[in-house]
Amino acid sequence: MILGLNMNLCVIGAGVVGLTTALELQREFRNANITIVADRFEQDTCSDVAAGLFRPGTSFCGPTEDITRKWISDAYRYWDDIRKTEEASDAGVAQLSGYIFSSTDPAIVRNHYIEKVLPLYRSATESELKLCPGEWKYGSFFTTVLTECRLFQPWATKKFLRNGGQIVTEKIDGFPNLSGKYDVVVNCTGMGAKNLCGDHKLVPIRGQVIKVKASWVKTAFYADYDTYIIPGFQGVTLGGCRNFDSYNSEPCKHDSAAIRERCEALLPSLKGAPVIREAVGLRPHRDPVRVETELVEFANGRLKVVHNYGHGGYGVTTAPGTAIYATRLVSDVLKSNSKL
Ligand SMILES: Cc1cc2nc3c(=O)[nH]c(=O)nc-3n(C[C@H](O)[C@H](O)[C@H](O)COP(=O)(O)OP(=O)(O)OC[C@H]3O[C@@H](n4cnc5c(N)ncnc54)[C@H](O)[C@@H]3O)c2cc1C
């Protein structure tokens, strides 16, 4: 097997996880035929709803702490490398700095995963704690990257097609449908894995955001009760909420009012900022995130599958890291030839 000659690989899913995985497979297996199969693209995915700030939650976890840290550092390098190219603005990637404030617990403003990965992560000074109204006792300031999926997904799709990849629009109801067509299938279906794999560990955490026009906001702010203000390429994202096990994909007027109230209290200059759109996404939460191989067997065949789903609220942050890891698993599966 030389650089994937005559090999057929499939990625199910065209969100940020599927696209970064497909590009990584193209990089690793230059001569392989690589197909993305998905039923929803770009603005119809959960990825499109994300503000896209690189900031994994401290509860984010892969199979081990070392692997999780590697995913995070690989992912940061991936985004930051794009950020330093001429293509950065087309790809929706930029550097962004911000504050996180809390009035309740110093642990909230710390982040053991990224304090050493980001170029800057430090305690906020006394005068910085007074930047926003509120009795902020604890705070951190950090510099990170932002990836706006509304730009990144079309950019990555074009790159994938330019590299010779193919895209098929189809809903996959079961792995047997793909049997005989592909040497390995990488499953990047996000919440779709719940039905596809019968995975009861996968739970939606519903999130709602409001995108507003407020071009004067150049700094990100996080505060207690899931309050965040994140400037991007196409407006400022105001959030948010985390509704565990909720499948409601429609904006809720009560959530909108609460988000607006909390964000305006944090940054009063947002009052009256016009709404661009409201959006809801179901974060595919799984503990741990599933990136592993499986030999799926059925009545008349078997299929080698590498799973890569369950990134919860941190899929934009970590997608390239798990993509690199999943690509190595694909390579191992191909080398082992049949057994997993
Ligand atoms: C409000 C909100 C804010 C967020 N903010 C951030 C943030 O700032 N930073 C961050 O890192 N993350 C953030 N996230 C989380 C992030 O959006 C998700 O972790 C990420 O989008 C998951 O990507 P995915 O590719 O796994 O899923 P998706 O984007 O949902 O893509 C899944 C793909 O799989 C396809 N698919 C599913 N089932 C099937 C099937 N049976 N057959 C064919 N195709 C199938 C779908 O069509 C789709 O193409 C946020 C999420 C929300 C909701």
Short mmCIF file of C-alpha atoms and ligand atoms in Angstrom, two decimals:
data_model
loop_
_atom_site.label_atom_id
_atom_site.label_comp_id
_atom_site.label_asym_id
_atom_site.label_seq_id
_atom_site.Cartn_x
_atom_site.Cartn_y
_atom_site.Cartn_z
CA MET A 1 0.00 0.00 0.00
CA ILE A 2 1.87 3.12 -1.18
CA LEU A 3 0.22 6.36 -0.15
CA GLY A 4 -3.20 4.80 -0.54
CA LEU A 5 -2.93 3.58 -4.15
CA ASN A 6 -6.29 2.12 -5.31
CA MET A 7 -7.77 2.54 -1.88
CA ASN A 8 -11.34 3.69 -1.27
CA LEU A 9 -11.95 5.61 1.93
CA CYS A 10 -15.19 7.14 3.10
CA VAL A 11 -15.94 9.81 5.67
CA ILE A 12 -19.56 10.00 6.83
CA GLY A 13 -20.31 13.57 7.91
CA ALA A 14 -19.51 17.01 6.55
CA GLY A 15 -19.37 19.04 9.76
CA VAL A 16 -16.10 20.43 11.08
CA VAL A 17 -15.08 16.95 12.27
CA GLY A 18 -15.81 15.23 8.93
CA LEU A 19 -14.15 17.95 6.85
CA THR A 20 -10.94 18.14 8.91
CA THR A 21 -10.78 14.32 8.88
CA ALA A 22 -11.28 14.12 5.11
CA LEU A 23 -8.52 16.70 4.52
CA GLU A 24 -6.20 14.85 6.87
CA LEU A 25 -6.86 11.56 5.04
CA GLN A 26 -6.04 13.28 1.73
CA ARG A 27 -2.77 14.53 3.21
CA GLU A 28 -1.81 11.07 4.48
CA PHE A 29 -3.10 8.91 1.58
CA ARG A 30 -2.45 11.00 -1.51
CA ASN A 31 -3.51 8.39 -4.05
CA ALA A 32 -6.62 7.15 -2.29
CA ASN A 33 -10.15 7.80 -3.53
CA ILE A 34 -11.81 9.67 -0.70
CA THR A 35 -15.55 10.28 -0.52
CA ILE A 36 -17.55 12.33 1.96
CA VAL A 37 -21.12 11.08 2.40
CA ALA A 38 -23.51 13.30 4.36
CA ASP A 39 -27.15 14.30 4.46
CA ARG A 40 -26.52 17.87 5.71
CA PHE A 41 -23.91 20.43 4.76
CA GLU A 42 -22.57 23.81 5.83
CA GLN A 43 -25.42 25.94 7.23
CA ASP A 44 -27.50 22.86 8.13
CA THR A 45 -24.88 21.42 10.50
CA CYS A 46 -24.27 21.94 14.21
CA SER A 47 -20.80 23.23 13.31
CA ASP A 48 -22.34 26.27 11.61
CA VAL A 49 -23.90 27.41 14.90
CA ALA A 50 -20.63 27.48 16.87
CA ALA A 51 -18.87 30.72 17.66
CA GLY A 52 -15.73 28.68 17.06
CA LEU A 53 -13.48 29.88 19.85
CA PHE A 54 -10.54 27.58 20.62
CA ARG A 55 -11.21 26.85 24.28
CA PRO A 56 -11.83 23.25 25.36
CA GLY A 57 -13.85 22.86 28.54
CA THR A 58 -11.94 21.37 31.46
CA SER A 59 -14.33 18.38 31.42
CA PHE A 60 -13.59 17.57 27.76
CA CYS A 61 -12.07 14.12 27.64
CA GLY A 62 -10.72 11.50 25.31
CA PRO A 63 -9.67 7.98 26.34
CA THR A 64 -6.70 9.18 28.44
CA GLU A 65 -5.38 12.51 29.70
CA ASP A 66 -2.26 12.21 27.50
CA ILE A 67 -4.28 11.53 24.36
CA THR A 68 -6.68 14.37 25.17
CA ARG A 69 -3.79 16.78 25.64
CA LYS A 70 -2.26 15.63 22.33
CA TRP A 71 -5.55 16.19 20.50
CA ILE A 72 -5.71 19.70 21.94
CA SER A 73 -2.12 20.69 21.17
CA ASP A 74 -2.28 19.19 17.65
CA ALA A 75 -5.54 21.03 17.05
CA TYR A 76 -4.16 24.35 18.24
CA ARG A 77 -1.13 23.99 15.96
CA TYR A 78 -3.42 23.12 13.02
CA TRP A 79 -5.62 26.22 13.45
CA ASP A 80 -2.70 28.49 14.25
CA ASP A 81 -0.83 27.31 11.12
CA ILE A 82 -3.83 28.28 8.97
CA ARG A 83 -4.06 31.57 10.89
CA LYS A 84 -0.54 32.46 9.73
CA THR A 85 -1.28 31.96 6.00
CA GLU A 86 -2.75 34.27 3.37
CA GLU A 87 -5.81 32.02 3.29
CA ALA A 88 -6.69 32.66 6.95
CA SER A 89 -9.53 35.10 6.33
CA ASP A 90 -11.05 32.94 3.55
CA ALA A 91 -10.85 29.97 5.92
CA GLY A 92 -12.47 31.99 8.73
CA VAL A 93 -9.50 31.63 11.08
CA ALA A 94 -8.17 34.54 13.16
CA GLN A 95 -6.41 35.30 16.40
CA LEU A 96 -8.63 36.57 19.21
CA SER A 97 -8.06 37.59 22.81
CA GLY A 98 -10.56 37.59 25.61
CA TYR A 99 -11.43 37.54 29.28
CA ILE A 100 -13.18 34.99 31.42
CA PHE A 101 -14.70 36.33 34.65
CA SER A 102 -16.35 34.62 37.60
CA SER A 103 -17.78 35.85 40.86
CA THR A 104 -18.15 32.37 42.31
CA ASP A 105 -15.10 30.13 41.89
CA PRO A 106 -11.44 30.67 40.91
CA ALA A 107 -11.38 27.23 39.21
CA ILE A 108 -13.81 28.53 36.57
CA VAL A 109 -11.26 30.93 35.14
CA ARG A 110 -8.43 28.35 34.99
CA ASN A 111 -7.98 25.81 32.20
CA HIS A 112 -5.38 23.09 32.70
CA TYR A 113 -5.59 22.06 29.03
CA ILE A 114 -4.67 25.35 27.41
CA GLU A 115 -2.75 27.40 29.95
CA LYS A 116 0.47 26.07 28.40
CA VAL A 117 -0.77 25.62 24.83
CA LEU A 118 -1.99 29.15 24.14
CA PRO A 119 0.57 31.93 23.61
CA LEU A 120 -0.96 33.86 26.51
CA TYR A 121 -3.04 32.77 29.52
CA ARG A 122 -2.71 34.84 32.66
CA SER A 123 -4.71 36.11 35.63
CA ALA A 124 -6.67 39.29 35.07
CA THR A 125 -5.39 42.32 36.97
CA GLU A 126 -7.49 44.18 39.53
CA SER A 127 -8.26 46.93 37.01
CA GLU A 128 -9.22 44.33 34.35
CA LEU A 129 -11.71 42.80 36.80
CA LYS A 130 -13.49 46.18 36.68
CA LEU A 131 -13.70 46.31 32.87
CA CYS A 132 -17.26 44.98 32.88
CA PRO A 133 -20.11 45.77 35.29
CA GLY A 134 -20.48 43.10 37.97
CA GLU A 135 -18.72 41.98 41.12
CA TRP A 136 -16.02 39.94 39.38
CA LYS A 137 -13.67 38.31 41.85
CA TYR A 138 -11.69 36.06 39.53
CA GLY A 139 -10.58 36.47 35.95
CA SER A 140 -8.15 35.37 33.26
CA PHE A 141 -7.00 36.93 30.02
CA PHE A 142 -6.00 34.73 27.08
CA THR A 143 -5.06 34.89 23.41
CA THR A 144 -6.38 32.08 21.24
CA VAL A 145 -7.76 31.39 17.74
CA LEU A 146 -11.27 31.53 16.38
CA THR A 147 -12.59 29.45 13.49
CA GLU A 148 -15.86 30.63 12.00
CA CYS A 149 -17.42 27.55 10.42
CA ARG A 150 -19.65 29.59 8.10
CA LEU A 151 -16.38 30.40 6.29
CA PHE A 152 -14.30 27.35 7.18
CA GLN A 153 -16.74 24.70 5.94
CA PRO A 154 -17.03 26.07 2.35
CA TRP A 155 -13.25 26.70 2.30
CA ALA A 156 -12.49 23.16 3.45
CA THR A 157 -15.04 21.69 1.03
CA LYS A 158 -13.43 23.50 -1.92
CA LYS A 159 -10.00 22.33 -0.83
CA PHE A 160 -11.25 18.73 -0.52
CA LEU A 161 -12.78 18.81 -4.04
CA ARG A 162 -9.67 20.48 -5.50
CA ASN A 163 -7.58 17.64 -4.05
CA GLY A 164 -9.75 15.16 -5.99
CA GLY A 165 -12.24 14.22 -3.27
CA GLN A 166 -15.86 13.35 -4.00
CA ILE A 167 -19.01 14.34 -2.16
CA VAL A 168 -22.21 12.30 -2.07
CA THR A 169 -25.46 13.54 -0.52
CA GLU A 170 -27.07 10.60 1.23
CA LYS A 171 -28.34 9.58 4.64
CA ILE A 172 -26.67 6.36 5.80
CA ASP A 173 -29.17 4.21 7.69
CA GLY A 174 -26.73 1.46 8.60
CA PHE A 175 -23.13 0.39 7.99
CA PRO A 176 -24.15 -2.64 5.83
CA ASN A 177 -25.15 -0.09 3.10
CA LEU A 178 -21.45 0.79 2.71
CA SER A 179 -20.10 -2.76 2.74
CA GLY A 180 -17.96 -3.73 -0.25
CA LYS A 181 -17.55 -0.12 -1.40
CA TYR A 182 -14.83 1.13 0.95
CA ASP A 183 -11.67 -0.21 2.60
CA VAL A 184 -12.30 1.89 5.71
CA VAL A 185 -15.16 4.18 6.75
CA VAL A 186 -14.59 7.04 9.21
CA ASN A 187 -17.73 7.85 11.14
CA CYS A 188 -17.90 11.62 11.82
CA THR A 189 -21.67 11.88 12.17
CA GLY A 190 -21.89 13.92 15.39
CA MET A 191 -25.36 13.46 16.90
CA GLY A 192 -26.21 11.19 13.92
CA ALA A 193 -24.12 8.46 15.60
CA LYS A 194 -26.85 8.03 18.19
CA ASN A 195 -29.00 6.14 15.67
CA LEU A 196 -26.26 4.92 13.36
CA CYS A 197 -24.36 3.19 16.19
CA GLY A 198 -27.16 2.84 18.75
CA ASP A 199 -24.89 4.82 21.07
CA HIS A 200 -26.79 5.64 24.27
CA LYS A 201 -23.80 7.52 25.69
CA LEU A 202 -24.30 10.26 23.11
CA VAL A 203 -26.48 13.06 24.45
CA PRO A 204 -27.46 16.39 22.86
CA ILE A 205 -26.60 19.52 24.80
CA ARG A 206 -28.77 22.12 23.18
CA GLY A 207 -27.25 25.56 22.62
CA GLN A 208 -28.78 28.77 21.36
CA VAL A 209 -26.98 31.90 20.16
CA ILE A 210 -27.84 35.32 18.80
CA LYS A 211 -25.59 36.84 16.15
CA VAL A 212 -25.62 40.63 16.29
CA LYS A 213 -23.98 43.49 14.42
CA ALA A 214 -21.57 45.19 16.83
CA SER A 215 -18.39 45.90 14.92
CA TRP A 216 -16.86 47.79 17.86
CA VAL A 217 -16.55 44.58 19.89
CA LYS A 218 -13.05 43.21 19.31
CA THR A 219 -12.52 41.20 22.50
CA ALA A 220 -14.22 38.00 23.71
CA PHE A 221 -15.89 37.88 27.14
CA TYR A 222 -17.03 34.86 29.12
CA ALA A 223 -18.81 35.05 32.46
CA ASP A 224 -20.85 32.93 34.87
CA TYR A 225 -24.07 31.18 33.79
CA ASP A 226 -22.85 30.38 30.29
CA THR A 227 -22.68 33.99 29.24
CA TYR A 228 -20.41 34.72 26.30
CA ILE A 229 -19.74 37.46 23.76
CA ILE A 230 -17.49 36.38 20.90
CA PRO A 231 -16.67 38.64 17.96
CA GLY A 232 -16.23 36.82 14.64
CA PHE A 233 -15.93 37.58 10.93
CA GLN A 234 -19.68 37.94 10.39
CA GLY A 235 -21.01 39.55 13.55
CA VAL A 236 -20.72 38.97 17.28
CA THR A 237 -22.03 35.76 18.83
CA LEU A 238 -24.02 36.17 22.05
CA GLY A 239 -24.68 33.11 24.16
CA GLY A 240 -25.75 30.96 25.55
CA CYS A 241 -27.34 27.96 27.18
CA ARG A 242 -26.68 24.27 27.72
CA ASN A 243 -29.87 22.20 27.81
CA PHE A 244 -28.91 18.61 28.60
CA ASP A 245 -30.78 15.95 26.61
CA SER A 246 -32.92 18.50 24.77
CA TYR A 247 -33.77 17.85 21.12
CA ASN A 248 -35.51 21.17 20.51
CA SER A 249 -33.78 22.64 17.45
CA GLU A 250 -35.95 25.78 17.33
CA PRO A 251 -34.93 29.11 18.92
CA CYS A 252 -36.78 29.70 22.20
CA LYS A 253 -37.87 33.29 22.95
CA HIS A 254 -37.17 32.86 26.68
CA ASP A 255 -33.59 31.75 25.96
CA SER A 256 -33.19 34.73 23.58
CA ALA A 257 -34.36 37.17 26.24
CA ALA A 258 -32.10 35.65 28.90
CA ILE A 259 -29.05 35.64 26.59
CA ARG A 260 -29.62 39.24 25.58
CA GLU A 261 -30.11 40.36 29.18
CA ARG A 262 -26.99 38.61 30.49
CA CYS A 263 -24.78 39.79 27.60
CA GLU A 264 -26.00 43.39 27.81
CA ALA A 265 -25.38 43.40 31.56
CA LEU A 266 -21.81 42.27 30.88
CA LEU A 267 -21.23 44.65 27.97
CA PRO A 268 -23.82 47.48 28.03
CA SER A 269 -22.70 48.82 24.62
CA LEU A 270 -24.50 45.82 23.09
CA LYS A 271 -27.90 47.36 23.90
CA GLY A 272 -29.77 47.87 20.64
CA ALA A 273 -27.23 45.97 18.50
CA PRO A 274 -29.27 44.65 15.53
CA VAL A 275 -29.86 40.91 15.29
CA ILE A 276 -28.39 39.14 12.25
CA ARG A 277 -29.87 35.75 13.12
CA GLU A 278 -30.64 33.37 15.95
CA ALA A 279 -29.49 29.79 15.79
CA VAL A 280 -29.76 26.55 17.71
CA GLY A 281 -27.43 23.56 17.65
CA LEU A 282 -27.40 20.21 19.42
CA ARG A 283 -23.87 19.67 20.72
CA PRO A 284 -22.98 15.97 20.37
CA HIS A 285 -21.80 15.24 23.91
CA ARG A 286 -20.14 11.95 24.80
CA ASP A 287 -17.91 11.08 27.72
CA PRO A 288 -15.36 10.17 26.50
CA VAL A 289 -15.30 11.45 22.92
CA ARG A 290 -15.27 8.33 20.75
CA VAL A 291 -12.25 7.99 18.48
CA GLU A 292 -11.58 4.28 18.05
CA THR A 293 -11.70 1.43 15.57
CA GLU A 294 -14.43 -1.15 15.24
CA LEU A 295 -14.91 -4.11 12.96
CA VAL A 296 -18.64 -3.97 12.31
CA GLU A 297 -19.96 -7.40 11.39
CA PHE A 298 -23.34 -8.12 9.86
CA ALA A 299 -25.15 -11.05 8.15
CA ASN A 300 -23.36 -10.86 4.81
CA GLY A 301 -20.18 -8.95 5.51
CA ARG A 302 -18.05 -6.78 7.71
CA LEU A 303 -16.78 -3.23 7.58
CA LYS A 304 -13.76 -1.53 9.11
CA VAL A 305 -14.93 1.61 10.85
CA VAL A 306 -12.97 4.31 12.65
CA HIS A 307 -15.33 6.35 14.82
CA ASN A 308 -14.68 10.06 15.39
CA TYR A 309 -17.65 11.67 17.12
CA GLY A 310 -18.99 13.06 20.39
CA HIS A 311 -17.02 16.32 20.68
CA GLY A 312 -19.81 18.09 22.60
CA GLY A 313 -19.27 21.83 22.96
CA TYR A 314 -15.67 21.67 21.79
CA GLY A 315 -15.76 20.20 18.28
CA VAL A 316 -14.39 23.23 16.47
CA THR A 317 -11.57 23.49 18.99
CA THR A 318 -10.56 19.84 18.85
CA ALA A 319 -11.63 18.55 15.40
CA PRO A 320 -8.16 18.69 13.78
CA GLY A 321 -6.60 16.90 16.76
CA THR A 322 -9.01 13.98 16.61
CA ALA A 323 -8.76 14.03 12.79
CA ILE A 324 -5.00 13.44 13.02
CA TYR A 325 -5.55 10.68 15.58
CA ALA A 326 -8.33 9.04 13.53
CA THR A 327 -6.13 9.14 10.42
CA ARG A 328 -3.44 7.24 12.31
CA LEU A 329 -6.04 4.66 13.30
CA VAL A 330 -7.03 4.31 9.62
CA SER A 331 -3.39 3.75 8.77
CA ASP A 332 -3.07 1.09 11.50
CA VAL A 333 -6.24 -0.65 10.30
CA LEU A 334 -4.94 -0.78 6.74
CA LYS A 335 -1.56 -2.09 7.85
CA SER A 336 -3.15 -4.81 9.95
CA ASN A 337 -5.00 -5.77 6.74
CA SER A 338 -8.04 -7.45 8.24
CA LYS A 339 -7.94 -7.87 11.99
CA LEU A 340 -8.61 -4.97 14.33
C1 LIG B 1 -24.39 27.23 20.45
C2 LIG B 1 -23.13 26.47 20.19
C3 LIG B 1 -21.91 27.10 20.33
C4 LIG B 1 -20.72 26.38 20.13
N1 LIG B 1 -19.54 27.02 20.25
C5 LIG B 1 -18.37 26.36 20.09
C6 LIG B 1 -17.12 27.00 20.22
O1 LIG B 1 -17.04 28.20 20.45
N2 LIG B 1 -15.99 26.24 20.10
C7 LIG B 1 -16.04 24.90 19.85
O2 LIG B 1 -14.99 24.26 19.77
N3 LIG B 1 -17.22 24.26 19.66
C8 LIG B 1 -18.39 24.95 19.80
N4 LIG B 1 -19.59 24.30 19.66
C9 LIG B 1 -19.59 22.84 19.46
C10 LIG B 1 -19.42 22.46 18.00
O3 LIG B 1 -20.34 23.16 17.21
C11 LIG B 1 -19.62 20.94 17.82
O4 LIG B 1 -18.79 20.22 18.72
C12 LIG B 1 -19.24 20.52 16.40
O5 LIG B 1 -19.95 21.28 15.47
C13 LIG B 1 -19.50 19.04 16.15
O6 LIG B 1 -19.12 18.81 14.82
P1 LIG B 1 -19.49 17.48 14.04
O7 LIG B 1 -18.81 17.56 12.73
O8 LIG B 1 -19.23 16.32 14.94
O9 LIG B 1 -21.09 17.54 13.91
P2 LIG B 1 -22.04 18.30 12.85
O10 LIG B 1 -21.56 19.64 12.54
O11 LIG B 1 -23.42 18.15 13.41
O12 LIG B 1 -21.91 17.43 11.54
C14 LIG B 1 -22.43 16.11 11.47
C15 LIG B 1 -22.42 15.66 10.03
O13 LIG B 1 -22.77 14.28 10.00
C16 LIG B 1 -23.80 14.08 9.03
N5 LIG B 1 -24.58 12.92 9.39
C17 LIG B 1 -25.08 12.60 10.61
N6 LIG B 1 -25.72 11.43 10.54
C18 LIG B 1 -25.64 11.00 9.26
C19 LIG B 1 -26.11 9.86 8.57
N7 LIG B 1 -26.79 8.89 9.19
N8 LIG B 1 -25.85 9.75 7.23
C20 LIG B 1 -25.16 10.72 6.59
N9 LIG B 1 -24.69 11.82 7.20
C21 LIG B 1 -24.92 11.96 8.52
C22 LIG B 1 -24.57 15.39 9.05
O14 LIG B 1 -25.33 15.52 7.87
C23 LIG B 1 -23.42 16.39 9.15
O15 LIG B 1 -22.87 16.61 7.88
C24 LIG B 1 -20.78 25.00 19.79
C25 LIG B 1 -22.02 24.39 19.60
C26 LIG B 1 -23.18 25.10 19.79
C27 LIG B 1 -24.50 24.42 19.56
#
